[in-house]
Each structure stands twice: as structure tokens, then as C-alpha cells.
Coordinates of C-alpha atoms in Angstrom, one line a residue:
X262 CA -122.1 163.9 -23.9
X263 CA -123.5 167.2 -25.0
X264 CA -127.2 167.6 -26.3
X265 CA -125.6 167.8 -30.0
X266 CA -124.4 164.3 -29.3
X267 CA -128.4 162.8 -28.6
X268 CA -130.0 165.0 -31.1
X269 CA -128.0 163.8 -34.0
X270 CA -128.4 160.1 -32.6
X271 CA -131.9 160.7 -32.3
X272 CA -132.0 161.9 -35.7
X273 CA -129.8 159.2 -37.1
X274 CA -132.4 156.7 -34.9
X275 CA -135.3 158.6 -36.7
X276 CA -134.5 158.3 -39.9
X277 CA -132.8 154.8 -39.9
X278 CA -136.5 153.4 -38.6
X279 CA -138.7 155.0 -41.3
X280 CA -136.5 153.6 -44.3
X281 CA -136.2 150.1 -42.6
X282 CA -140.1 150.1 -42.2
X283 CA -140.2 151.5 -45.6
X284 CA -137.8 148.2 -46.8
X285 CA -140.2 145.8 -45.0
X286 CA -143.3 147.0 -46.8
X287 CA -141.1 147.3 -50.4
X288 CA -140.1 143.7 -49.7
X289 CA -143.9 142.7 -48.8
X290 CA -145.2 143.9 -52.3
X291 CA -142.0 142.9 -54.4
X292 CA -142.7 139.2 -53.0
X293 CA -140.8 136.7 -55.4
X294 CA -141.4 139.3 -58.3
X295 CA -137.3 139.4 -58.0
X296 CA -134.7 136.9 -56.6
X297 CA -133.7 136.9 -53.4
X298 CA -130.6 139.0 -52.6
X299 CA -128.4 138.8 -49.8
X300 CA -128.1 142.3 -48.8
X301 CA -126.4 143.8 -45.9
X302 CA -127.8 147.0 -46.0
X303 CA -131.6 147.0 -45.3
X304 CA -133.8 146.8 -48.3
X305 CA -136.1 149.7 -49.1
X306 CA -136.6 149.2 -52.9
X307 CA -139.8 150.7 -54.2
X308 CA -139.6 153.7 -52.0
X309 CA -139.7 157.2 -53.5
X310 CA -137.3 158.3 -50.8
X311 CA -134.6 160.1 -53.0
X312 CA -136.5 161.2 -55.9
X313 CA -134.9 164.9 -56.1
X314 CA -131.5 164.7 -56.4
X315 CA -131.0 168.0 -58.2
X316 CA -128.1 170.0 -57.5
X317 CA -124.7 171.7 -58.5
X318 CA -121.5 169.4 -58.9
X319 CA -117.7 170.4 -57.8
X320 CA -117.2 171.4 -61.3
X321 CA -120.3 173.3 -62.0
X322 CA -121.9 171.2 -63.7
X323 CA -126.0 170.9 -62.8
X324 CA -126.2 167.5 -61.6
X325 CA -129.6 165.3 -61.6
X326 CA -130.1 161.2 -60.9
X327 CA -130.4 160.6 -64.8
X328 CA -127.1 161.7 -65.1
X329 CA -125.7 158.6 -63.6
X330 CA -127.5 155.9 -65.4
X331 CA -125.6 152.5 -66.0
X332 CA -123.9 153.0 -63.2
X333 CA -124.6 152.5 -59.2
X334 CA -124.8 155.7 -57.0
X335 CA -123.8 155.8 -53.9
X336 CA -125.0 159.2 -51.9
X337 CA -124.1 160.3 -48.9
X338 CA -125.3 163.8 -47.0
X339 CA -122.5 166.1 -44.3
X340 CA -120.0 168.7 -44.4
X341 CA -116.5 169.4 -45.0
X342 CA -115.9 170.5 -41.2
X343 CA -117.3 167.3 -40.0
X344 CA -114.8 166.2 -37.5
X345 CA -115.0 162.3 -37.5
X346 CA -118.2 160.8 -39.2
X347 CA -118.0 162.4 -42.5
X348 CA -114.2 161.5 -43.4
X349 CA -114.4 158.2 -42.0
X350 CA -117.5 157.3 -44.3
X351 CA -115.9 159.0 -47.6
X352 CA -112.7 157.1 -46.3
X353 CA -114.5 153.5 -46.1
X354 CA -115.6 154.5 -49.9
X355 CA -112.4 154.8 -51.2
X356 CA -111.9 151.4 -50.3
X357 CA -115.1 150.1 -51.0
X358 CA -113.6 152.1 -54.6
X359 CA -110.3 149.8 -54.5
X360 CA -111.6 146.5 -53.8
X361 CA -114.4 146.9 -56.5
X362 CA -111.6 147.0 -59.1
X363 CA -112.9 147.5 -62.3
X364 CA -116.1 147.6 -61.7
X365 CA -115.6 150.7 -59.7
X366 CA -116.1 152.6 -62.9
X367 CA -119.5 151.0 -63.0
X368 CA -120.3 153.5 -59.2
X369 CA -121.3 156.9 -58.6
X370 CA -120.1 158.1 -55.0
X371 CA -122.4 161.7 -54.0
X372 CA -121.5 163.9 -51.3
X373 CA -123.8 166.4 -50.4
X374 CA -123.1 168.8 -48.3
X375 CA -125.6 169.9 -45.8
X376 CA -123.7 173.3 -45.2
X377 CA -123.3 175.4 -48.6
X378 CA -122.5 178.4 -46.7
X379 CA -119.0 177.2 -46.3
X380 CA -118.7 174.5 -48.5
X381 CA -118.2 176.4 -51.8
X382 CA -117.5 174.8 -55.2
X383 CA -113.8 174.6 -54.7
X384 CA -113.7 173.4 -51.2
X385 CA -115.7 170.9 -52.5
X386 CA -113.6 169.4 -55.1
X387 CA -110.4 170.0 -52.6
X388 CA -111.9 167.7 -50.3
X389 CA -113.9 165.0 -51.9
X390 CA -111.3 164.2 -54.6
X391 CA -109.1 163.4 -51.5
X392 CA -110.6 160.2 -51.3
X393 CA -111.1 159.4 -54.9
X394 CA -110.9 161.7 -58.3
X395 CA -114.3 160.0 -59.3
X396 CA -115.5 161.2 -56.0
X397 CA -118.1 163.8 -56.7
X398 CA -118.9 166.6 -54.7
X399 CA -123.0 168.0 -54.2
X400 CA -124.6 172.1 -53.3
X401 CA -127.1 174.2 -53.6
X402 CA -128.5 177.6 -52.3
X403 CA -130.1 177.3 -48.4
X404 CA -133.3 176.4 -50.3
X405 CA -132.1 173.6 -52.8
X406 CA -130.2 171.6 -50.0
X407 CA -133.6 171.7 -47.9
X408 CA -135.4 170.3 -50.8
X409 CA -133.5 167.4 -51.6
X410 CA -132.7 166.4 -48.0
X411 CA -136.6 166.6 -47.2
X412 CA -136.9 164.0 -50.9
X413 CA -134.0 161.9 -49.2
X414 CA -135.6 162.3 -45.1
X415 CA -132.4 163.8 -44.0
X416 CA -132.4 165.9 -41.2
X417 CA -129.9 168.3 -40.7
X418 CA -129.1 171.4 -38.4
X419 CA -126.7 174.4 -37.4
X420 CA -125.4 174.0 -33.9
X421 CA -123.9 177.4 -32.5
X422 CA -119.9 177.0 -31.5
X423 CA -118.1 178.2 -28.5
X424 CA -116.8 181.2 -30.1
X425 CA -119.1 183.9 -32.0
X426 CA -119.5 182.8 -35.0
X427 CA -118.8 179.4 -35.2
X428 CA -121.1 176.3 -36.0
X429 CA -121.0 173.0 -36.6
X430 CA -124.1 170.4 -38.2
X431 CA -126.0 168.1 -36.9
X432 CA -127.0 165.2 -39.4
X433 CA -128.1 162.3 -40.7
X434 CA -125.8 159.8 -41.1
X435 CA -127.2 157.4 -43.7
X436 CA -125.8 156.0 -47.4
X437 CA -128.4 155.7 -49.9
X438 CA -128.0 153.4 -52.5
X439 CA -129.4 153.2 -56.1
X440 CA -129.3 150.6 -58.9
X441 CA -127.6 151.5 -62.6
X442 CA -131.5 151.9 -63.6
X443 CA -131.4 155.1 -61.1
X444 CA -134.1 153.1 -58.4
X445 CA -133.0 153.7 -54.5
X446 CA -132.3 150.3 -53.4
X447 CA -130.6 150.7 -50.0
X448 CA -130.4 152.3 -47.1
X449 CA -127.2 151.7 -44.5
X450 CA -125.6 153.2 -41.9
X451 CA -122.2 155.0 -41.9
X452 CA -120.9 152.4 -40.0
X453 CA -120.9 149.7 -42.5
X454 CA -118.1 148.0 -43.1
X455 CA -115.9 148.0 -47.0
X456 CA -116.8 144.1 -46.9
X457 CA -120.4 144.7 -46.3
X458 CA -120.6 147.7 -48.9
X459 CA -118.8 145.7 -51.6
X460 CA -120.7 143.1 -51.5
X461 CA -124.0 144.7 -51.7
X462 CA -122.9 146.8 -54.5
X463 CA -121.8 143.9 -56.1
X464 CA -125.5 142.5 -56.5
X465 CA -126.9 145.8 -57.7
X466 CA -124.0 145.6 -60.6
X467 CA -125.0 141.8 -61.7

């Protein structure tokens, strides 16, 4: 495996711990202020994780978390040459998207891309729309992307190719999700399952 391979698990690892130990303590201060849900993500409500969410949509349209209220967002940090974890993840959404029914116009899905150099406006919309036509697609400038992934703990990173040139990114690879009333709620991996996604969402809509 190359060192690409353990640094984005390490990062994955990194980030993944801080928001579950940021869930326990939420949990420990909600106590029974709210019912108990049954969530398969890991709980992390009442963290500020997430709070800048400022950036430019496919359609050029400036884009911020108040935007979205009523409905649940769903966000979701890569890039468009991601070979496997990035597609599969936006993939899993669409039917996370299907199953919901109609109450998949009640969710928000965000991908933000972690590589603006290449992902441009209209790649963008090419590629996320793919998946779904609600899908929306998230950039900045060099400087905007580094802000809001430092307000969502995302680490990211160019990773020089074989040929001159040519890059990839290394990531996290986490879904944050927020409530209609715009608070982050969850944290889950990209591994999580349509089932699992649905039904968390599904509490967060009641």
C-alpha cells in the first residue's frame, strides 16, 4: 500500500475520533433534555463542527447553511477525480435519495470539493447531477475551501502523480449531517450503508 493509502486512513482515523468524542460529551450535556434516538451514525449534536459552510454552488449561486432550512443537509467533502471513495458515497446517496421517497425533497445532499483547481463550476454540475438533479455541487478559491474544511475538521491534501503534473487528494472521508433547523447532528463514515443512512435521516425529518 503506498504512504497515500495510511495517510488518508490516518486522517480518516483522526477525524472520525475527535467528532465521536465530541458526540459523547454532546450526549453527556443533552441528558434526557431530548428523546432517545436510535441513530446509526455517531451522535455529535451540540458541536460547532460545521459552522461555516460558505461557498459557491454549481450554478453560481453563493451558498450558506441558512439556505437550506426545513430541510436535512447531508454534506460530504472530495473531488471529482476521486477514483473509488467519492462516487461510491455520492452513489449510496442516490439511493439513500430513492428509498426516502417523498421525503427526499425534505434533504439537502453537499458535495464539496476539496480541489477547486480542477473542479470548476461546470464540472461540477456535470458530475454531481449524475447521481441526483437535487444533488448540489460546493467551491471556493484555495483560501475559502481551507476555511470551511478547518470549520468542518477535514483534512485534505495534494499528492504529486507519476507523471509531471499530475495529483491526486488525500481526504477525509466523513458525512456530516444536519437537522431542518440547520444544527450538525451526525457524523458517519462513507462506508455506511443506504439502510443505515435512511433511517437516521428519517429521525432528523420527524
Amino acid at each position: 500500500m503506498t504512504p497515500s493509502f495510511f495517510l488518508h486512513r490516518r486522517s480518516v482515523l483522526r477525524t472520525g475520533a475527535a467528532l465521536a468524542m465530541a458526540g459523547l460529551m454532546a450526549a453527556s450535556m443533552a441528558g434526557c433534555q431530548r428523546k432517545e434516538l436510535a441513530f446509526n451514525s455517531t451522535d455529535v449534536t451540540g458541536s460547532d463542527i460545521g459552522s461555516d459552510l460558505n461557498l459557491t454552488d454549481h450554478n453560481g449561486v453563493k451558498r450558506g447553511m441558512a439556505d437550506f432550512r426545513g430541510k436535512a443537509v447531508v454534506v460530504f467533502f472530495g473531488f471529482i477525480q476521486c477514483p473509488d471513495v467519492c462516487p461510491t458515497t455520492l452513489a449510496n446517496f442516490a439511493e439513500v435519495m430513492k428509498r426516502l421517497g417523498p421525503d427526499a425533497d425534505k434533504v439537502q445532499v453537499v458535495f464539496v470539493t476539496v480541489d477547486p483547481e480542477r473542479d470548476t463550476a461546470a464540472v461540477m454540475k456535470d458530475y454531481v447531477t449524475q447521481f441526483d438533479p437535487r444533488f448540489l455541487g460546493l467551491s471556493g478559491s484555495a483560501e475559502d475551501t481551507a476555511r470551511v474544511a478547518k470549520s468542518f475538521k477535514v483534512f485534505y491534501a495534494k499528492v504529486p502523480g507519476k507523471e509531471p503534473g499530475s495529483y491526486s487528494m488525500d481526504h477525509s472521508a466523513g458525512i456530516y449531517v444536519f437537522d431542518p433547523k440547520g444544527n450538525l447532528r451526525l457524523y458517519g463514515r462513507h462506508t455506511a450503508t443506504p439502510d443505515a443512512l435512511v433511517s437516521d435521516i428519517r429521525q432528523l425529518l420527524d
